[in-house]
Amino acid sequence: MTKKEILFDEAMLQLENIVRQLEQGDVPLESAIELYQKGMELSKLCSDKLQKAEKQLVTFMDENKDDAGAINE
């Protein structure tokens, strides 16, 4: 079974919620560890999505650089 893919915005909201909970400091140790682990997973997921988006933009810009140059000439 595959997990439903989490959108970047959803992951960021979840991550922000986890940070708020941990910053309050009234979370039991076991729960804090679980929240921390989930936060690290979400952080990696967000980072991966940002890197993928950056690569897509660079590729798009490189592909269209030649077209833009031809229009300006």
Tab-separated table of N, CA, C and O in Angstrom:
chain	number	residue	atom	x	y	z
A	1	MET	N	0.841	-1.171	0.000
A	1	MET	CA	0.000	0.000	0.000
A	1	MET	C	0.892	1.242	0.000
A	1	MET	O	1.861	1.332	0.720
A	2	THR	N	0.555	2.219	-0.821
A	2	THR	CA	1.329	3.447	-0.870
A	2	THR	C	0.629	4.531	-0.065
A	2	THR	O	-0.588	4.584	0.016
A	3	LYS	N	1.441	5.408	0.519
A	3	LYS	CA	0.891	6.533	1.263
A	3	LYS	C	0.379	7.578	0.288
A	3	LYS	O	0.938	7.748	-0.784
A	4	LYS	N	-0.676	8.286	0.695
A	4	LYS	CA	-1.159	9.407	-0.094
A	4	LYS	C	-0.080	10.487	-0.071
A	4	LYS	O	0.449	10.821	0.981
A	5	GLU	N	0.243	11.005	-1.229
A	5	GLU	CA	1.287	12.034	-1.298
A	5	GLU	C	0.774	13.313	-0.650
A	5	GLU	O	-0.318	13.775	-0.928
A	6	ILE	N	1.594	13.865	0.209
A	6	ILE	CA	1.244	15.090	0.907
A	6	ILE	C	1.727	16.272	0.075
A	6	ILE	O	2.867	16.290	-0.385
A	7	LEU	N	0.863	17.242	-0.116
A	7	LEU	CA	1.241	18.453	-0.826
A	7	LEU	C	2.179	19.288	0.043
A	7	LEU	O	2.140	19.200	1.274
A	8	PHE	N	2.990	20.106	-0.607
A	8	PHE	CA	3.960	20.932	0.107
A	8	PHE	C	3.283	21.798	1.166
A	8	PHE	O	3.733	21.854	2.314
A	9	ASP	N	2.208	22.470	0.793
A	9	ASP	CA	1.521	23.356	1.739
A	9	ASP	C	0.978	22.591	2.944
A	9	ASP	O	1.040	23.079	4.077
A	10	GLU	N	0.457	21.396	2.703
A	10	GLU	CA	-0.053	20.571	3.803
A	10	GLU	C	1.083	20.163	4.735
A	10	GLU	O	0.936	20.197	5.958
A	11	ALA	N	2.200	19.783	4.150
A	11	ALA	CA	3.358	19.373	4.946
A	11	ALA	C	3.868	20.538	5.789
A	11	ALA	O	4.214	20.367	6.963
A	12	MET	N	3.901	21.727	5.202
A	12	MET	CA	4.366	22.901	5.945
A	12	MET	C	3.425	23.226	7.106
A	12	MET	O	3.886	23.557	8.204
A	13	LEU	N	2.133	23.119	6.881
A	13	LEU	CA	1.170	23.371	7.959
A	13	LEU	C	1.346	22.371	9.100
A	13	LEU	O	1.324	22.745	10.279
A	14	GLN	N	1.530	21.102	8.736
A	14	GLN	CA	1.750	20.076	9.753
A	14	GLN	C	3.039	20.343	10.517
A	14	GLN	O	3.088	20.210	11.747
A	15	LEU	N	4.070	20.728	9.802
A	15	LEU	CA	5.363	21.016	10.418
A	15	LEU	C	5.256	22.208	11.370
A	15	LEU	O	5.777	22.163	12.497
A	16	GLU	N	4.564	23.249	10.949
A	16	GLU	CA	4.364	24.412	11.813
A	16	GLU	C	3.594	24.033	13.086
A	16	GLU	O	3.913	24.510	14.175
A	17	ASN	N	2.610	23.177	12.943
A	17	ASN	CA	1.831	22.719	14.094
A	17	ASN	C	2.713	21.932	15.065
A	17	ASN	O	2.631	22.117	16.284
A	18	ILE	N	3.559	21.078	14.535
A	18	ILE	CA	4.472	20.293	15.368
A	18	ILE	C	5.429	21.219	16.117
A	18	ILE	O	5.659	21.048	17.319
A	19	VAL	N	5.967	22.197	15.419
A	19	VAL	CA	6.895	23.144	16.055
A	19	VAL	C	6.193	23.881	17.192
A	19	VAL	O	6.744	24.029	18.290
A	20	ARG	N	4.962	24.331	16.949
A	20	ARG	CA	4.203	25.020	18.004
A	20	ARG	C	4.022	24.134	19.232
A	20	ARG	O	4.211	24.571	20.364
A	21	GLN	N	3.660	22.878	18.983
A	21	GLN	CA	3.456	21.942	20.097
A	21	GLN	C	4.744	21.743	20.888
A	21	GLN	O	4.728	21.751	22.122
A	22	LEU	N	5.842	21.559	20.180
A	22	LEU	CA	7.120	21.325	20.850
A	22	LEU	C	7.605	22.572	21.587
A	22	LEU	O	8.205	22.465	22.659
A	23	GLU	N	7.336	23.744	21.031
A	23	GLU	CA	7.765	24.987	21.678
A	23	GLU	C	7.002	25.251	22.970
A	23	GLU	O	7.523	25.905	23.871
A	24	GLN	N	5.774	24.755	23.058
A	24	GLN	CA	4.986	24.951	24.278
A	24	GLN	C	5.622	24.227	25.460
A	24	GLN	O	5.489	24.653	26.599
A	25	GLY	N	6.297	23.128	25.177
A	25	GLY	CA	7.055	22.429	26.204
A	25	GLY	C	6.248	21.557	27.141
A	25	GLY	O	6.806	20.960	28.056
A	26	ASP	N	4.951	21.454	26.946
A	26	ASP	CA	4.148	20.638	27.856
A	26	ASP	C	3.750	19.290	27.239
A	26	ASP	O	2.782	18.663	27.649
A	27	VAL	N	4.540	18.840	26.265
A	27	VAL	CA	4.297	17.559	25.608
A	27	VAL	C	5.092	16.480	26.343
A	27	VAL	O	6.284	16.675	26.619
A	28	PRO	N	4.457	15.352	26.672
A	28	PRO	CA	5.204	14.263	27.305
A	28	PRO	C	6.377	13.820	26.432
A	28	PRO	O	6.331	13.940	25.200
A	29	LEU	N	7.417	13.327	27.063
A	29	LEU	CA	8.656	12.973	26.366
A	29	LEU	C	8.418	12.050	25.178
A	29	LEU	O	8.919	12.300	24.076
A	30	GLU	N	7.642	10.992	25.370
A	30	GLU	CA	7.406	10.029	24.289
A	30	GLU	C	6.708	10.698	23.112
A	30	GLU	O	7.049	10.471	21.954
A	31	SER	N	5.740	11.545	23.417
A	31	SER	CA	5.031	12.265	22.359
A	31	SER	C	5.953	13.261	21.673
A	31	SER	O	5.889	13.448	20.456
A	32	ALA	N	6.809	13.917	22.447
A	32	ALA	CA	7.749	14.874	21.885
A	32	ALA	C	8.698	14.186	20.906
A	32	ALA	O	9.005	14.739	19.843
A	33	ILE	N	9.143	12.995	21.253
A	33	ILE	CA	10.039	12.246	20.362
A	33	ILE	C	9.312	11.886	19.074
A	33	ILE	O	9.854	12.038	17.976
A	34	GLU	N	8.071	11.435	19.191
A	34	GLU	CA	7.281	11.094	18.001
A	34	GLU	C	7.039	12.331	17.139
A	34	GLU	O	7.157	12.274	15.908
A	35	LEU	N	6.706	13.445	17.776
A	35	LEU	CA	6.492	14.692	17.036
A	35	LEU	C	7.769	15.133	16.340
A	35	LEU	O	7.744	15.568	15.185
A	36	TYR	N	8.889	15.020	17.037
A	36	TYR	CA	10.178	15.397	16.458
A	36	TYR	C	10.480	14.542	15.225
A	36	TYR	O	10.887	15.062	14.177
A	37	GLN	N	10.263	13.234	15.330
A	37	GLN	CA	10.518	12.340	14.198
A	37	GLN	C	9.615	12.691	13.017
A	37	GLN	O	10.071	12.749	11.871
A	38	LYS	N	8.339	12.931	13.298
A	38	LYS	CA	7.399	13.299	12.243
A	38	LYS	C	7.825	14.628	11.619
A	38	LYS	O	7.780	14.805	10.401
A	39	GLY	N	8.258	15.570	12.458
A	39	GLY	CA	8.726	16.859	11.963
A	39	GLY	C	9.931	16.709	11.046
A	39	GLY	O	10.026	17.390	10.013
A	40	MET	N	10.849	15.845	11.412
A	40	MET	CA	12.033	15.618	10.568
A	40	MET	C	11.629	15.011	9.225
A	40	MET	O	12.168	15.378	8.177
A	41	GLU	N	10.669	14.096	9.237
A	41	GLU	CA	10.173	13.500	7.990
A	41	GLU	C	9.531	14.571	7.109
A	41	GLU	O	9.773	14.622	5.898
A	42	LEU	N	8.711	15.427	7.722
A	42	LEU	CA	8.051	16.495	6.971
A	42	LEU	C	9.072	17.493	6.440
A	42	LEU	O	8.950	17.980	5.309
A	43	SER	N	10.091	17.799	7.235
A	43	SER	CA	11.134	18.717	6.810
A	43	SER	C	11.868	18.167	5.587
A	43	SER	O	12.123	18.900	4.626
A	44	LYS	N	12.185	16.895	5.603
A	44	LYS	CA	12.858	16.262	4.461
A	44	LYS	C	11.948	16.269	3.237
A	44	LYS	O	12.387	16.571	2.129
A	45	LEU	N	10.682	15.966	3.446
A	45	LEU	CA	9.727	15.953	2.347
A	45	LEU	C	9.649	17.343	1.699
A	45	LEU	O	9.708	17.478	0.476
A	46	CYS	N	9.557	18.385	2.522
A	46	CYS	CA	9.499	19.757	2.005
A	46	CYS	C	10.777	20.114	1.260
A	46	CYS	O	10.729	20.708	0.173
A	47	SER	N	11.901	19.760	1.826
A	47	SER	CA	13.181	20.037	1.188
A	47	SER	C	13.281	19.335	-0.163
A	47	SER	O	13.704	19.938	-1.160
A	48	ASP	N	12.871	18.077	-0.203
A	48	ASP	CA	12.904	17.317	-1.459
A	48	ASP	C	11.999	17.958	-2.505
A	48	ASP	O	12.361	18.063	-3.678
A	49	LYS	N	10.806	18.378	-2.085
A	49	LYS	CA	9.872	19.002	-3.019
A	49	LYS	C	10.425	20.329	-3.543
A	49	LYS	O	10.270	20.643	-4.722
A	50	LEU	N	11.071	21.100	-2.680
A	50	LEU	CA	11.662	22.360	-3.121
A	50	LEU	C	12.806	22.129	-4.105
A	50	LEU	O	12.935	22.842	-5.102
A	51	GLN	N	13.639	21.126	-3.835
A	51	GLN	CA	14.739	20.814	-4.749
A	51	GLN	C	14.204	20.362	-6.105
A	51	GLN	O	14.728	20.743	-7.149
A	52	LYS	N	13.141	19.554	-6.091
A	52	LYS	CA	12.538	19.083	-7.336
A	52	LYS	C	11.958	20.256	-8.121
A	52	LYS	O	12.152	20.357	-9.336
A	53	ALA	N	11.279	21.164	-7.425
A	53	ALA	CA	10.703	22.337	-8.085
A	53	ALA	C	11.801	23.214	-8.679
A	53	ALA	O	11.672	23.722	-9.799
A	54	GLU	N	12.892	23.380	-7.940
A	54	GLU	CA	14.004	24.187	-8.435
A	54	GLU	C	14.593	23.580	-9.705
A	54	GLU	O	14.858	24.291	-10.678
A	55	LYS	N	14.770	22.267	-9.710
A	55	LYS	CA	15.311	21.601	-10.899
A	55	LYS	C	14.373	21.779	-12.090
A	55	LYS	O	14.825	21.998	-13.213
A	56	GLN	N	13.066	21.676	-11.833
A	56	GLN	CA	12.100	21.856	-12.915
A	56	GLN	C	12.166	23.274	-13.475
A	56	GLN	O	12.108	23.465	-14.688
A	57	LEU	N	12.284	24.266	-12.595
A	57	LEU	CA	12.374	25.650	-13.056
A	57	LEU	C	13.642	25.902	-13.848
A	57	LEU	O	13.616	26.573	-14.882
A	58	VAL	N	14.753	25.361	-13.374
A	58	VAL	CA	16.022	25.537	-14.091
A	58	VAL	C	15.922	24.888	-15.469
A	58	VAL	O	16.330	25.487	-16.478
A	59	THR	N	15.368	23.700	-15.531
A	59	THR	CA	15.206	23.012	-16.812
A	59	THR	C	14.315	23.822	-17.741
A	59	THR	O	14.637	24.021	-18.917
A	60	PHE	N	13.199	24.311	-17.221
A	60	PHE	CA	12.274	25.111	-18.015
A	60	PHE	C	12.958	26.371	-18.540
A	60	PHE	O	12.822	26.724	-19.705
A	61	MET	N	13.699	27.040	-17.660
A	61	MET	CA	14.380	28.276	-18.062
A	61	MET	C	15.449	27.993	-19.111
A	61	MET	O	15.592	28.748	-20.068
A	62	ASP	N	16.185	26.895	-18.933
A	62	ASP	CA	17.214	26.533	-19.910
A	62	ASP	C	16.595	26.209	-21.265
A	62	ASP	O	17.125	26.596	-22.305
A	63	GLU	N	15.476	25.497	-21.255
A	63	GLU	CA	14.811	25.125	-22.510
A	63	GLU	C	14.267	26.350	-23.227
A	63	GLU	O	14.231	26.388	-24.450
A	64	ASN	N	13.841	27.342	-22.467
A	64	ASN	CA	13.219	28.518	-23.072
A	64	ASN	C	14.195	29.665	-23.294
A	64	ASN	O	13.832	30.664	-23.893
A	65	LYS	N	15.420	29.517	-22.821
A	65	LYS	CA	16.427	30.561	-23.011
A	65	LYS	C	16.707	30.761	-24.501
A	65	LYS	O	16.780	31.884	-24.963
A	66	ASP	N	16.830	29.683	-25.240
A	66	ASP	CA	17.095	29.766	-26.664
A	66	ASP	C	15.929	30.420	-27.397
A	66	ASP	O	16.109	31.225	-28.299
A	67	ASP	N	14.713	30.083	-26.993
A	67	ASP	CA	13.519	30.670	-27.618
A	67	ASP	C	13.463	32.179	-27.364
A	67	ASP	O	13.152	32.953	-28.255
A	68	ALA	N	13.767	32.601	-26.152
A	68	ALA	CA	13.740	34.019	-25.803
A	68	ALA	C	14.818	34.771	-26.574
A	68	ALA	O	14.601	35.894	-27.029
A	69	GLY	N	15.972	34.155	-26.732
A	69	GLY	CA	17.050	34.777	-27.496
A	69	GLY	C	16.672	34.957	-28.965
A	69	GLY	O	16.986	35.964	-29.588
A	70	ALA	N	15.974	33.987	-29.523
A	70	ALA	CA	15.578	34.060	-30.914
A	70	ALA	C	14.544	35.162	-31.128
A	70	ALA	O	14.544	35.851	-32.145
A	71	ILE	N	13.679	35.389	-30.148
A	71	ILE	CA	12.655	36.438	-30.257
A	71	ILE	C	13.295	37.811	-30.191
A	71	ILE	O	12.921	38.734	-30.894
A	72	ASN	N	14.287	37.977	-29.335
A	72	ASN	CA	14.933	39.278	-29.139
A	72	ASN	C	15.859	39.672	-30.301
A	72	ASN	O	16.243	40.820	-30.403
A	73	GLU	N	16.221	38.739	-31.127
A	73	GLU	CA	17.174	39.035	-32.217
A	73	GLU	C	16.517	39.683	-33.390
A	73	GLU	O	15.508	39.875	-33.721
